[in-house]
Amino acid sequence: MKAILFCQNAYAFGIMAPIRDVLKSGSHEFLWYIPRKLLEIFPNKKESFTTSILDLQLFGGDMVFVPGNEVPYYLQGVKIQIFHGLAGEKKGHFRIRHYFDLYLTQGPYFTKKFKELRTKYNDFNVVETGWPKLDVYRKNQQAFEIEKKRELKEHNTKTLILYAPTFSPSLTSAPFLLKEIERLANTTGFLVYLKFHDLMDKNWIANYKRLSEHVPNIVFQEEKNIIKFLLQADILISDTSSVIYEFLLLDKPVISFKNIADNIQWDNSMSFTQLTEKVLDNLENNSFAEQRKRINEQYHPYTDGKSAFRMLTAAKQYIAANGVPESRKLSAARKLKIHTIFGKPIMDIWDGNKKNKITALLITFNEIKNIVAVLDNIGFADEIIVVDSLSTDGTIEEIKEYPNVKLIQREFKNYTDQKSFAMAQATNDWVLFMDADERLTDSLKNEILKTINSDSLDIVAFMFLRTFMFKNKVLRFSGWQSDKNYRLFRKNKVHFDEERIVHETLIVKGKSGVLKNRLIHYSYRSYEDYKGKMVKYGQMKAFEEYKKGKRAYPYHFVFRPLYRFLKHYIFRLGILDGKKGVTICYLNALGVYSRYKELKRLRLLDKPKEP
C-alpha cells in the first residue's frame, strides 16, 4: 500500500507520526507532503517528503491521510479526514466539504454526528478509530517525568502549571492574563510554563517573554512539541484552545477563560480574574473529576495507543470494498477553491517510464536562505551534486542533512571554472544546472521529465524562460520578459566558453530548444543584496575585458550606464513596472558603471588577480 501524509500545518506532524510508524512497521510506502512555508521546521527531512503537488500525482497513492479541511480532489487515493483536534464546538468541525471519502472519528460524540451527515449526503463512510496523536500520549506518559522532577527541584516546588492559549485574536486570553500569570507565579512559587502557538500575535509573545525574564519560575518554552508539556503539567490554563480536550483525556484539571464550547465540563471563568485562587482550588479539590470521566468516554475512550493501527485497517477495508478512487467530483466553486490553494492539476503528466536519468547540479556560496528550498525543488533528480565555495553561513551544514546529496567543497575561481568542474562530476548525461535562487514549477518539472524520457528526442540542450521575482512579486518588464538561459542539456554535447568568467556561455554541439514552462527566479531579495550582485558581476566582467586588452574611457562612465538604464526602463518597458522598474534598471546601470570603474583600476595595476 502507498500512503500520502498530507500536512498543511505544523501541528499535523505530531498527528501523522503514529500513522507513519504503523506504515513503517507494515513495510508500506509513504510520502509526506508539506507546503514550502513549513520546510524549515519539518522534522523528518531524512524520510520521503515533498512540497510538490506534482510529486503526489506521480506517486499515485492508495490513501491520503489529512488532518485538515482541504485536500486536492485530483489526487489518486482514498481521501481520509483524520481531524486536527478534539474541539467539536469549533466552527466548521461538522461541516462537510465533499473532499473526503472516509471520516475516521475520535469517539462516540463525533461518530454520532458524522453518521447523521453521512445519511444526509451518502457520499462518504464513517469509522470510529480514535485519534492517532493520543497514541503517543499513551506510550510516552512517563517519558518526561525525570526532566520534570529535575525542573521542579531546581525551582523548589512540587507543581508545574502550563499556560497554552489559543492564537485566535478574538478568542485568546493572552492580552488579559499577563498580570494574573505573574501574580500566580509570585504568590504560589509554582513553576509556570508558557507555550504559545506559532501564529500568536508577536507583541504578546514579546510581552510574555519579558515576563519570563523577570520572574524566575516562569519559563517561556520555544520547543515545538507541546505533547511533552501536556504530559508534564499538573494543571492547564487556557481559553478556547483545542489542547484542552487533549489535556482532559490525560485526566488532569483545566481552567479556561471565556471558552465558547456549548457543553463545558471543566472550570471556566467569564472574567479574567482570580486565577491564583482557581488554580489552588482545582489542585486541592479536583471538583471536575466526574466530568472529565464523561468527556473521556464520549470524546476518546481508547487507551490502548492503537488508534493509528485502526486507521490503517479502516483504510485498507475501504479499499477492499470500494477500490482506489482516482478523484472526487466537486462543484465548480469547490474546484476553484482547491485550485487557489494548491494549483490546478498538471494535465498530461509524465507516465513514469524512465528512459534517461538526470543529474541536478548546483554551485553555492553562503546560500543559507535558499539551500533547503532548492534542494527540495530538485529532489526528483536521480543524482544531486552541490559544489560549494567554502560557505560560512550554515549552508554546508544544511546540505549535509540530505543523505542523497553529494557535497564537494572547492575554492571559487570564477563561474565558468566552477560550473565546468561541477558538470564533470555528473555521472548522468542529462544535466539540470540550477542556480540556488531558482525554482522549478510543477508544470516545468513535468515538462522536463516528459522531455528527457521522450522516444524521439534530437535536441541536446534546452533553454528555460525565467520569471523574475522582485521580492515575492513578479517583475513583468524591465528587460526580464524575454530572459532565458540554458538549464537542461546533455553534458557530452556542451561545454562552457572558457573566455567568459561571468554570465557564463554554454557552447552547444547540436540542436537547441526552449521549454514552454517558465523557471521562477528569486534574484531580488533586497536592495543591498541585488546591488551587491550587480557590483560583483560588474567587477568580474571588468577582469574579463581586461584580459582582452580593453580600456575604460570617460564616456564609459556616463553614456554606457545611461544607455543601460534607458534601454531597460524605456525600450524594454521598465516604466510599466513602476517603482520596481526604476530600482532594477538603476541597479543594472550601476553594474555597468562598476565594470568600468574596476577596469580602470585594473589598468593601474601591474598584474591584477582575478576577482
Coordinates of C-alpha atoms in Angstrom, one line a residue:
M1 CA 0.0 0.0 0.0
K2 CA 1.1 3.6 -0.7
A3 CA 0.1 6.4 1.6
I4 CA 0.4 10.2 1.4
L5 CA 0.7 12.0 4.8
F6 CA -0.8 15.4 3.8
C7 CA 0.3 18.2 6.2
Q8 CA -0.8 21.8 5.7
N9 CA 0.2 23.0 9.1
A10 CA 2.9 22.2 11.6
Y11 CA 0.5 20.7 14.1
A12 CA -0.1 17.9 11.6
F13 CA 3.4 16.4 12.2
G14 CA 2.5 15.1 15.6
I15 CA -0.8 13.7 14.4
M16 CA 0.7 11.9 11.5
A17 CA 3.8 10.4 13.2
P18 CA 1.9 7.4 14.7
I19 CA 0.4 6.6 11.3
R20 CA 3.9 6.9 9.8
D21 CA 5.1 4.4 12.4
V22 CA 2.4 1.9 11.6
L23 CA 3.0 2.3 7.9
K24 CA 6.7 1.6 8.5
S25 CA 6.1 -1.5 10.6
G26 CA 3.9 -2.9 7.8
S27 CA 6.5 -2.1 5.1
H28 CA 4.1 0.2 3.4
E29 CA 5.4 3.1 1.1
F30 CA 4.7 6.6 2.3
L31 CA 5.3 10.2 1.2
W32 CA 5.0 13.3 3.4
Y33 CA 3.5 16.4 1.8
I34 CA 4.3 19.8 3.3
P35 CA 3.9 23.3 2.0
R36 CA 7.1 25.3 1.4
K37 CA 6.4 27.6 4.3
L38 CA 6.9 24.6 6.7
L39 CA 10.1 23.4 5.0
E40 CA 12.5 24.9 7.6
I41 CA 10.7 23.3 10.6
F42 CA 9.8 19.9 9.1
P43 CA 11.4 17.4 11.5
N44 CA 11.5 14.4 9.2
K45 CA 13.8 15.5 6.3
K46 CA 15.5 12.1 6.2
E47 CA 12.2 10.5 5.2
S48 CA 10.5 10.7 1.9
F49 CA 8.8 14.1 1.6
T50 CA 7.9 16.7 -1.0
T51 CA 6.5 20.2 -1.3
S52 CA 5.3 19.5 -4.8
I53 CA 1.7 18.5 -5.7
L54 CA 3.0 17.0 -8.9
D55 CA 5.1 14.6 -6.9
L56 CA 1.9 13.4 -5.2
Q57 CA 0.3 13.0 -8.6
L58 CA 3.3 11.0 -9.8
F59 CA 3.4 9.0 -6.5
G60 CA -0.2 7.7 -7.1
G61 CA -1.1 6.9 -3.5
D62 CA -3.7 4.3 -2.4
M63 CA -4.7 6.5 0.6
V64 CA -4.3 10.2 1.6
F65 CA -4.4 11.0 5.3
V66 CA -5.4 14.6 6.0
P67 CA -5.7 16.2 9.5
G68 CA -7.1 19.4 7.8
N69 CA -10.0 20.7 5.9
E70 CA -8.8 20.6 2.3
V71 CA -7.0 18.2 0.0
P72 CA -6.6 18.3 -3.8
Y73 CA -9.6 16.5 -5.3
Y74 CA -7.5 15.3 -8.2
L75 CA -5.0 13.2 -6.2
Q76 CA -5.4 9.5 -6.5
G77 CA -6.2 7.6 -3.3
V78 CA -8.9 7.3 -0.6
K79 CA -9.0 10.8 0.9
I80 CA -9.2 10.3 4.7
Q81 CA -10.2 13.0 7.2
I82 CA -8.5 12.3 10.5
F83 CA -9.1 15.8 12.1
H84 CA -6.7 18.2 13.7
G85 CA -8.2 18.4 17.1
L86 CA -11.0 17.4 19.5
A87 CA -12.8 20.7 19.8
G88 CA -16.1 19.7 18.3
E89 CA -17.7 23.1 19.2
K90 CA -15.4 25.0 16.9
K91 CA -16.9 26.5 13.7
G92 CA -16.7 24.1 10.8
H93 CA -15.9 20.9 12.7
F94 CA -19.0 19.2 11.5
R95 CA -19.1 20.9 8.0
I96 CA -19.0 18.5 5.0
R97 CA -16.8 20.0 2.3
H98 CA -17.1 16.9 0.0
Y99 CA -13.3 16.4 -0.3
F100 CA -13.2 13.2 1.7
D101 CA -14.2 9.6 1.1
L102 CA -13.7 8.4 4.7
Y103 CA -14.0 10.1 8.0
L104 CA -12.1 8.4 10.9
T105 CA -13.6 9.7 14.1
Q106 CA -12.2 10.1 17.6
G107 CA -15.0 8.9 19.8
P108 CA -18.8 8.4 20.1
Y109 CA -19.6 12.1 20.3
F110 CA -18.0 12.8 16.9
T111 CA -19.1 9.5 15.3
K112 CA -22.8 10.1 16.0
K113 CA -22.8 13.5 14.3
F114 CA -20.8 12.4 11.3
K115 CA -23.0 9.3 10.8
E116 CA -26.0 11.7 10.7
L117 CA -24.2 13.7 8.0
R118 CA -23.4 10.5 6.1
T119 CA -27.1 9.6 6.0
K120 CA -27.8 13.1 4.6
Y121 CA -25.1 13.2 1.9
N122 CA -24.4 9.4 1.3
D123 CA -21.0 10.0 -0.4
F124 CA -18.6 9.1 2.3
N125 CA -18.0 6.5 5.1
V126 CA -17.5 6.9 8.8
V127 CA -15.5 4.6 11.0
E128 CA -14.6 5.3 14.7
T129 CA -10.9 4.6 15.3
G130 CA -9.7 7.0 18.0
W131 CA -7.2 9.8 17.3
P132 CA -3.6 9.0 16.4
K133 CA -1.9 11.9 18.2
L134 CA -3.1 10.4 21.5
D135 CA -1.2 7.1 20.8
V136 CA 1.9 9.0 21.6
Y137 CA 0.5 10.2 24.9
R138 CA -0.4 6.6 26.0
K139 CA 3.1 5.3 25.0
N140 CA 5.1 8.2 26.4
Q141 CA 3.1 9.1 29.5
Q142 CA 6.1 8.7 31.8
A143 CA 8.8 9.6 29.3
F144 CA 9.3 13.2 30.5
E145 CA 9.0 12.6 34.3
I146 CA 12.7 12.7 35.0
E147 CA 13.1 16.1 33.4
K148 CA 10.0 17.3 35.2
K149 CA 11.3 16.2 38.6
R150 CA 14.6 18.0 37.9
E151 CA 12.9 21.2 36.9
L152 CA 10.6 21.1 40.0
K153 CA 13.6 20.5 42.3
E154 CA 15.5 23.4 40.7
H155 CA 12.6 25.8 41.3
N156 CA 11.8 24.3 44.8
T157 CA 8.2 23.4 44.1
K158 CA 6.1 20.3 43.5
T159 CA 3.6 21.7 41.0
L160 CA 4.0 22.5 37.2
I161 CA 1.4 24.7 35.5
L162 CA 1.1 25.1 31.7
Y163 CA -0.4 28.2 30.1
A164 CA -1.3 27.4 26.5
P165 CA -3.8 29.9 25.0
T166 CA -5.3 29.9 21.5
F167 CA -3.8 32.3 19.0
S168 CA -7.1 33.4 17.6
P169 CA -7.3 37.2 18.1
S170 CA -11.0 37.2 19.1
L171 CA -10.6 34.2 21.5
T172 CA -7.2 34.4 23.1
S173 CA -6.8 35.2 26.8
A174 CA -3.2 36.3 26.3
P175 CA -3.9 40.1 26.4
F176 CA -5.8 39.8 29.7
L177 CA -3.9 37.3 31.8
L178 CA -0.4 38.8 31.9
K179 CA -0.7 40.2 35.4
E180 CA -2.7 37.2 36.6
I181 CA 0.1 34.8 35.5
E182 CA 2.7 37.0 37.2
R183 CA 0.6 37.1 40.4
L184 CA 0.2 33.3 40.3
A185 CA 3.9 32.6 40.0
N186 CA 4.9 35.1 42.7
T187 CA 2.1 34.0 45.1
T188 CA 2.4 30.2 44.9
G189 CA 6.0 29.7 43.8
F190 CA 4.7 27.1 41.3
L191 CA 6.7 26.5 38.1
V192 CA 4.7 28.0 35.2
Y193 CA 5.4 27.0 31.6
L194 CA 4.3 29.3 28.8
K195 CA 3.6 27.6 25.4
F196 CA 2.3 29.8 22.6
H197 CA 1.1 28.8 19.1
D198 CA 3.4 29.9 16.2
L199 CA 0.6 32.1 15.0
M200 CA 0.1 34.1 18.2
D201 CA 0.4 37.9 17.9
K202 CA 4.1 38.7 18.1
N203 CA 3.5 41.6 20.5
W204 CA 2.0 39.3 23.1
I205 CA 4.8 36.7 22.6
A206 CA 7.3 39.5 23.3
N207 CA 5.3 40.6 26.4
Y208 CA 5.3 37.1 27.9
K209 CA 8.9 36.6 27.1
R210 CA 9.8 39.7 29.0
L211 CA 7.7 38.4 31.9
S212 CA 9.6 35.1 32.0
E213 CA 12.9 37.1 32.0
H214 CA 11.9 38.9 35.2
V215 CA 10.1 36.1 37.1
P216 CA 12.5 33.1 37.7
N217 CA 9.7 30.4 38.0
I218 CA 8.0 31.4 34.7
V219 CA 9.6 29.7 31.7
F220 CA 8.8 30.6 28.1
Q221 CA 9.0 27.3 26.1
E222 CA 10.2 27.6 22.5
E223 CA 10.2 23.8 21.8
K224 CA 7.6 22.9 19.2
N225 CA 6.4 19.7 20.8
I226 CA 3.5 20.6 23.1
I227 CA 2.9 16.9 23.9
K228 CA 5.9 17.0 26.2
F229 CA 4.5 19.9 28.3
L230 CA 0.9 18.5 28.4
L231 CA 2.3 15.3 29.8
Q232 CA 4.4 17.1 32.4
A233 CA 1.9 19.7 33.6
D234 CA -0.3 19.1 36.6
I235 CA -2.9 21.7 35.5
L236 CA -3.6 23.6 32.3
I237 CA -4.7 27.2 31.9
S238 CA -6.2 28.1 28.5
D239 CA -9.2 29.7 26.8
T240 CA -10.7 28.1 23.7
S241 CA -7.6 26.1 22.5
S242 CA -8.3 22.5 21.4
V243 CA -5.4 21.3 23.6
I244 CA -8.0 21.5 26.5
Y245 CA -9.5 18.2 25.3
E246 CA -6.2 16.5 24.9
F247 CA -5.3 17.5 28.4
L248 CA -8.6 16.4 29.8
L249 CA -8.1 13.0 28.3
L250 CA -4.9 12.8 30.5
D251 CA -7.4 13.1 33.4
K252 CA -5.9 16.4 34.8
P253 CA -7.7 19.6 35.7
V254 CA -8.2 22.5 33.3
I255 CA -9.0 26.2 33.9
S256 CA -10.3 28.2 30.9
F257 CA -11.3 31.7 30.3
K258 CA -14.4 32.6 28.2
N259 CA -14.4 29.3 26.4
I260 CA -17.0 29.1 23.6
A261 CA -17.9 25.4 24.0
D262 CA -21.6 24.6 24.4
N263 CA -21.0 21.8 26.9
I264 CA -18.2 22.9 29.3
Q265 CA -17.1 20.1 31.7
W266 CA -14.3 21.9 33.4
D267 CA -13.6 25.1 35.4
N268 CA -14.4 28.0 33.0
S269 CA -14.4 31.7 34.0
M270 CA -16.2 34.5 32.2
S271 CA -13.9 37.1 33.7
F272 CA -10.1 37.3 33.6
T273 CA -9.7 37.4 37.4
Q274 CA -9.0 35.1 40.4
L275 CA -6.6 32.9 38.5
T276 CA -4.4 32.0 41.5
E277 CA -7.5 31.1 43.6
K278 CA -8.9 28.9 40.8
V279 CA -5.6 27.0 40.4
L280 CA -5.3 26.3 44.2
D281 CA -9.0 25.2 44.3
N282 CA -8.7 22.8 41.4
L283 CA -5.5 21.3 42.7
E284 CA -6.9 20.8 46.1
N285 CA -10.5 19.7 45.5
N286 CA -10.4 18.3 41.9
S287 CA -14.0 19.2 41.5
F288 CA -14.4 18.3 37.9
A289 CA -13.1 14.7 38.1
E290 CA -16.5 13.1 37.2
Q291 CA -17.0 15.5 34.2
R292 CA -13.5 14.6 32.9
K293 CA -14.5 10.9 33.0
R294 CA -17.6 11.5 30.9
I295 CA -15.5 13.5 28.4
N296 CA -13.1 10.6 28.1
E297 CA -16.0 8.2 27.4
Q298 CA -17.5 10.4 24.7
Y299 CA -14.6 12.1 23.1
H300 CA -11.9 9.4 23.1
P301 CA -12.5 6.2 25.1
Y302 CA -9.4 4.5 23.6
T303 CA -6.4 4.0 26.0
D304 CA -4.5 1.2 24.1
G305 CA -2.4 3.6 21.9
K306 CA -3.5 1.8 18.8
S307 CA -5.7 4.4 17.0
A308 CA -3.2 4.7 14.1
F309 CA -3.3 1.0 13.6
R310 CA -7.1 1.1 13.5
M311 CA -7.0 3.9 11.0
L312 CA -4.8 2.0 8.6
T313 CA -7.0 -1.1 9.0
A314 CA -10.1 1.1 8.2
A315 CA -8.4 2.5 5.1
K316 CA -7.5 -1.0 3.8
Q317 CA -11.0 -2.2 4.4
Y318 CA -12.4 0.7 2.5
I319 CA -10.1 0.0 -0.5
A320 CA -11.0 -3.7 -0.4
A321 CA -14.7 -2.8 -0.6
N322 CA -14.6 0.2 -2.9
G323 CA -11.2 0.2 -4.7
V324 CA -8.9 3.2 -5.0
P325 CA -10.7 6.3 -6.3
E326 CA -8.9 8.4 -8.9
S327 CA -10.5 11.6 -7.8
R328 CA -13.7 13.1 -6.4
K329 CA -16.5 15.0 -8.2
L330 CA -16.9 18.6 -6.9
S331 CA -18.8 21.7 -7.7
A332 CA -17.1 24.4 -9.8
A333 CA -16.8 26.6 -6.6
R334 CA -15.1 23.8 -4.7
K335 CA -12.7 23.1 -7.5
L336 CA -11.8 26.8 -7.8
K337 CA -11.0 26.9 -4.1
I338 CA -8.7 23.9 -4.4
H339 CA -7.0 25.4 -7.4
T340 CA -6.5 28.6 -5.5
I341 CA -4.8 26.8 -2.6
F342 CA -2.9 24.0 -4.3
G343 CA -2.9 24.9 -8.0
K344 CA -4.6 23.2 -10.9
P345 CA -3.8 19.6 -11.6
I346 CA -1.0 19.0 -14.0
M347 CA -2.6 17.5 -17.1
D348 CA -0.8 15.0 -19.4
I349 CA 1.6 14.1 -16.7
W350 CA 4.7 12.0 -17.3
D351 CA 3.8 8.3 -17.4
G352 CA 6.7 7.3 -15.2
N353 CA 8.6 5.3 -17.9
K354 CA 12.2 6.4 -17.2
K355 CA 14.5 6.2 -20.2
N356 CA 17.1 8.6 -19.1
K357 CA 18.5 9.5 -15.7
I358 CA 19.2 13.1 -14.7
T359 CA 21.8 14.8 -12.6
A360 CA 20.9 18.1 -10.9
L361 CA 23.9 20.4 -10.2
L362 CA 24.3 23.5 -8.0
I363 CA 27.2 25.8 -7.2
T364 CA 26.8 27.6 -3.9
F365 CA 28.3 30.1 -1.6
N366 CA 26.6 31.3 1.5
E367 CA 23.1 30.3 0.3
I368 CA 21.5 29.6 3.7
K369 CA 18.4 31.4 2.7
N370 CA 17.9 29.3 -0.5
I371 CA 19.6 25.9 0.1
V372 CA 16.8 24.0 1.8
A373 CA 14.1 25.2 -0.7
V374 CA 16.2 24.5 -3.8
L375 CA 17.3 21.0 -2.6
D376 CA 13.7 20.2 -2.1
N377 CA 12.8 21.6 -5.5
I378 CA 15.4 19.4 -7.4
G379 CA 14.8 16.3 -5.2
F380 CA 13.2 14.4 -8.1
A381 CA 16.6 14.1 -9.8
D382 CA 18.4 10.8 -9.8
E383 CA 21.6 12.4 -8.7
I384 CA 22.2 15.8 -6.9
I385 CA 25.7 17.3 -6.7
V386 CA 26.5 20.6 -4.9
V387 CA 29.9 22.3 -5.4
D388 CA 30.2 24.8 -2.6
S389 CA 32.8 27.6 -2.5
L390 CA 33.6 27.1 1.3
S391 CA 30.4 28.7 2.7
T392 CA 30.5 30.1 6.2
D393 CA 26.8 30.8 6.9
G394 CA 25.5 27.3 7.6
T395 CA 24.9 26.3 4.0
I396 CA 27.3 23.3 4.3
E397 CA 25.7 22.0 7.5
E398 CA 22.2 22.1 5.8
I399 CA 23.5 20.2 2.8
K400 CA 24.9 17.5 5.0
E401 CA 21.4 16.9 6.3
Y402 CA 20.5 15.4 2.9
P403 CA 22.0 11.9 2.6
N404 CA 21.1 11.7 -1.2
V405 CA 23.1 14.9 -2.0
K406 CA 26.8 14.7 -2.9
L407 CA 28.7 17.7 -1.5
I408 CA 32.1 18.9 -2.9
Q409 CA 33.8 21.9 -1.3
R410 CA 36.1 23.8 -3.7
E411 CA 37.6 27.3 -3.8
F412 CA 35.9 29.6 -6.2
K413 CA 37.9 30.9 -9.2
N414 CA 35.1 32.1 -11.5
Y415 CA 31.7 30.9 -12.6
T416 CA 32.8 29.2 -15.7
D417 CA 35.6 27.3 -13.9
Q418 CA 33.3 26.3 -11.1
K419 CA 30.4 25.2 -13.4
S420 CA 32.8 23.3 -15.7
F421 CA 34.1 21.4 -12.7
A422 CA 30.6 20.6 -11.4
M423 CA 29.5 19.3 -14.7
A424 CA 32.5 17.0 -14.9
Q425 CA 31.3 15.3 -11.7
A426 CA 27.9 14.3 -13.1
T427 CA 27.5 10.6 -13.8
N428 CA 24.4 11.0 -16.0
D429 CA 24.4 12.5 -19.5
W430 CA 21.4 14.7 -18.9
V431 CA 22.2 17.6 -16.6
L432 CA 19.9 20.1 -14.9
F433 CA 22.1 23.0 -13.9
M434 CA 20.2 25.4 -11.5
D435 CA 21.1 28.5 -9.5
A436 CA 20.3 28.4 -5.8
D437 CA 17.8 31.2 -6.2
E438 CA 15.8 29.5 -9.0
R439 CA 12.8 27.2 -8.6
L440 CA 11.0 24.8 -10.9
T441 CA 7.3 25.0 -11.1
D442 CA 5.4 21.7 -11.1
S443 CA 4.5 22.3 -14.8
L444 CA 8.1 22.8 -15.7
K445 CA 9.2 19.7 -13.7
N446 CA 6.7 17.6 -15.5
E447 CA 7.8 19.0 -18.9
I448 CA 11.5 18.2 -18.0
L449 CA 10.6 14.6 -17.1
K450 CA 8.5 14.1 -20.2
T451 CA 11.1 15.7 -22.5
I452 CA 14.2 13.7 -21.4
N453 CA 12.2 10.5 -21.5
S454 CA 10.8 11.1 -24.9
D455 CA 11.3 8.4 -27.6
S456 CA 12.1 10.9 -30.4
L457 CA 14.4 13.5 -28.8
D458 CA 17.0 15.1 -31.1
I459 CA 17.6 18.3 -29.1
V460 CA 20.6 18.2 -26.9
A461 CA 20.2 21.5 -24.9
F462 CA 17.1 23.4 -23.6
M463 CA 16.8 27.0 -22.5
F464 CA 14.3 27.9 -19.8
L465 CA 12.4 31.2 -19.9
R466 CA 12.6 32.8 -16.4
T467 CA 10.1 34.8 -14.4
F468 CA 12.0 37.4 -12.4
M469 CA 10.7 37.9 -8.8
F470 CA 11.2 41.3 -7.2
K471 CA 11.0 40.1 -3.6
N472 CA 7.8 38.0 -3.8
K473 CA 6.2 39.8 -6.7
V474 CA 6.6 39.2 -10.4
L475 CA 8.6 41.8 -12.4
R476 CA 6.9 41.7 -15.8
F477 CA 9.2 44.0 -17.9
S478 CA 12.5 45.9 -17.3
G479 CA 14.2 43.6 -19.8
W480 CA 13.4 40.4 -18.0
Q481 CA 10.3 39.5 -20.0
S482 CA 12.4 37.5 -22.6
D483 CA 15.1 36.4 -20.2
K484 CA 16.2 32.8 -20.8
N485 CA 19.2 30.6 -20.1
Y486 CA 20.4 27.1 -20.8
R487 CA 19.5 24.9 -17.8
L488 CA 18.9 21.4 -19.2
F489 CA 21.4 19.7 -21.5
R490 CA 23.4 16.6 -22.4
K491 CA 26.8 17.1 -20.8
N492 CA 28.7 15.3 -23.6
K493 CA 27.3 17.7 -26.2
V494 CA 28.1 21.0 -24.4
H495 CA 30.9 22.9 -22.7
F496 CA 31.3 26.4 -21.1
D497 CA 33.2 29.1 -23.0
E498 CA 36.4 29.5 -21.0
E499 CA 36.8 33.1 -22.1
R500 CA 33.7 34.1 -20.3
I501 CA 34.1 34.1 -16.5
V502 CA 30.7 35.8 -15.6
H503 CA 27.4 35.2 -17.3
E504 CA 29.0 32.1 -18.5
T505 CA 28.2 31.0 -22.0
L506 CA 27.3 27.4 -23.0
I507 CA 28.7 26.1 -26.3
V508 CA 26.3 23.6 -27.8
K509 CA 27.2 20.9 -30.3
G510 CA 23.8 20.1 -31.7
K511 CA 20.2 21.4 -31.7
S512 CA 18.8 23.7 -29.0
G513 CA 15.2 24.2 -27.9
V514 CA 13.2 26.2 -25.4
L515 CA 10.8 24.6 -22.9
K516 CA 7.4 26.3 -22.7
N517 CA 7.0 26.5 -18.9
R518 CA 8.9 29.2 -17.0
L519 CA 11.5 28.9 -14.3
I520 CA 11.0 31.1 -11.2
H521 CA 14.0 33.4 -10.5
Y522 CA 14.1 34.8 -6.9
S523 CA 17.0 37.0 -7.7
Y524 CA 15.9 40.2 -5.9
R525 CA 15.7 39.6 -2.1
S526 CA 16.6 43.1 -1.0
Y527 CA 18.1 46.3 -2.4
E528 CA 21.5 45.7 -0.8
D529 CA 21.6 42.1 -1.8
Y530 CA 20.8 42.8 -5.5
K531 CA 23.2 45.8 -5.5
G532 CA 26.0 43.5 -4.3
K533 CA 25.3 41.1 -7.1
M534 CA 25.4 43.8 -9.8
V535 CA 28.7 45.2 -8.4
K536 CA 30.3 41.8 -8.2
Y537 CA 29.2 40.8 -11.7
G538 CA 30.5 44.2 -13.0
Q539 CA 33.9 43.6 -11.4
M540 CA 34.2 40.1 -12.8
K541 CA 33.1 41.4 -16.3
A542 CA 35.9 44.0 -15.9
F543 CA 38.5 41.3 -15.4
E544 CA 37.2 39.5 -18.5
E545 CA 37.5 42.7 -20.6
Y546 CA 40.9 43.5 -19.1
K547 CA 42.3 40.2 -20.4
K548 CA 41.0 41.1 -23.8
G549 CA 43.0 44.4 -23.7
K550 CA 40.1 46.7 -23.3
R551 CA 40.3 50.1 -21.6
A552 CA 37.8 52.4 -19.8
Y553 CA 37.3 55.9 -21.2
P554 CA 35.4 58.9 -19.7
Y555 CA 32.3 58.3 -21.8
H556 CA 32.1 54.7 -20.5
F557 CA 31.2 56.1 -17.0
V558 CA 28.4 58.3 -18.3
F559 CA 26.9 57.1 -21.6
R560 CA 27.2 53.3 -21.1
P561 CA 25.3 53.3 -17.7
L562 CA 22.8 55.8 -19.0
Y563 CA 22.2 53.7 -22.1
R564 CA 21.7 50.6 -20.0
F565 CA 19.1 52.4 -17.8
L566 CA 17.2 53.9 -20.8
K567 CA 17.3 50.6 -22.7
H568 CA 15.7 48.7 -19.9
Y569 CA 13.4 51.4 -18.5
I570 CA 12.1 52.9 -21.8
F571 CA 12.7 50.4 -24.6
R572 CA 12.2 47.2 -22.5
L573 CA 9.2 48.8 -20.8
G574 CA 10.6 49.0 -17.2
I575 CA 8.4 52.1 -16.8
L576 CA 5.4 49.7 -16.6
D577 CA 6.9 48.0 -13.5
G578 CA 6.6 51.2 -11.5
K579 CA 9.0 51.7 -8.6
K580 CA 10.3 48.2 -9.0
G581 CA 11.3 49.1 -12.6
V582 CA 13.2 52.2 -11.5
T583 CA 15.1 50.2 -8.9
I584 CA 16.0 47.3 -11.2
C585 CA 17.0 49.5 -14.1
Y586 CA 19.1 51.7 -11.9
L587 CA 20.9 48.8 -10.3
N588 CA 21.6 47.2 -13.7
A589 CA 23.1 50.6 -14.8
L590 CA 25.2 50.6 -11.6
G591 CA 26.6 47.2 -12.6
V592 CA 27.8 48.7 -15.9
Y593 CA 29.4 51.7 -14.0
S594 CA 31.1 49.3 -11.6
R595 CA 32.5 47.3 -14.6
Y596 CA 34.3 50.3 -16.0
K597 CA 35.4 51.6 -12.6
E598 CA 37.0 48.3 -11.9
L599 CA 38.5 48.1 -15.4
K600 CA 40.2 51.5 -14.9
R601 CA 41.5 50.2 -11.5
L602 CA 42.9 47.1 -13.1
R603 CA 44.8 49.1 -15.7
L604 CA 46.6 50.9 -13.0
L605 CA 47.9 47.6 -11.6
D606 CA 50.8 45.5 -13.0
K607 CA 49.4 42.0 -12.6
P608 CA 45.8 42.1 -11.1
K609 CA 44.4 38.9 -9.7
E610 CA 41.1 37.6 -10.9
P611 CA 38.2 38.7 -8.6

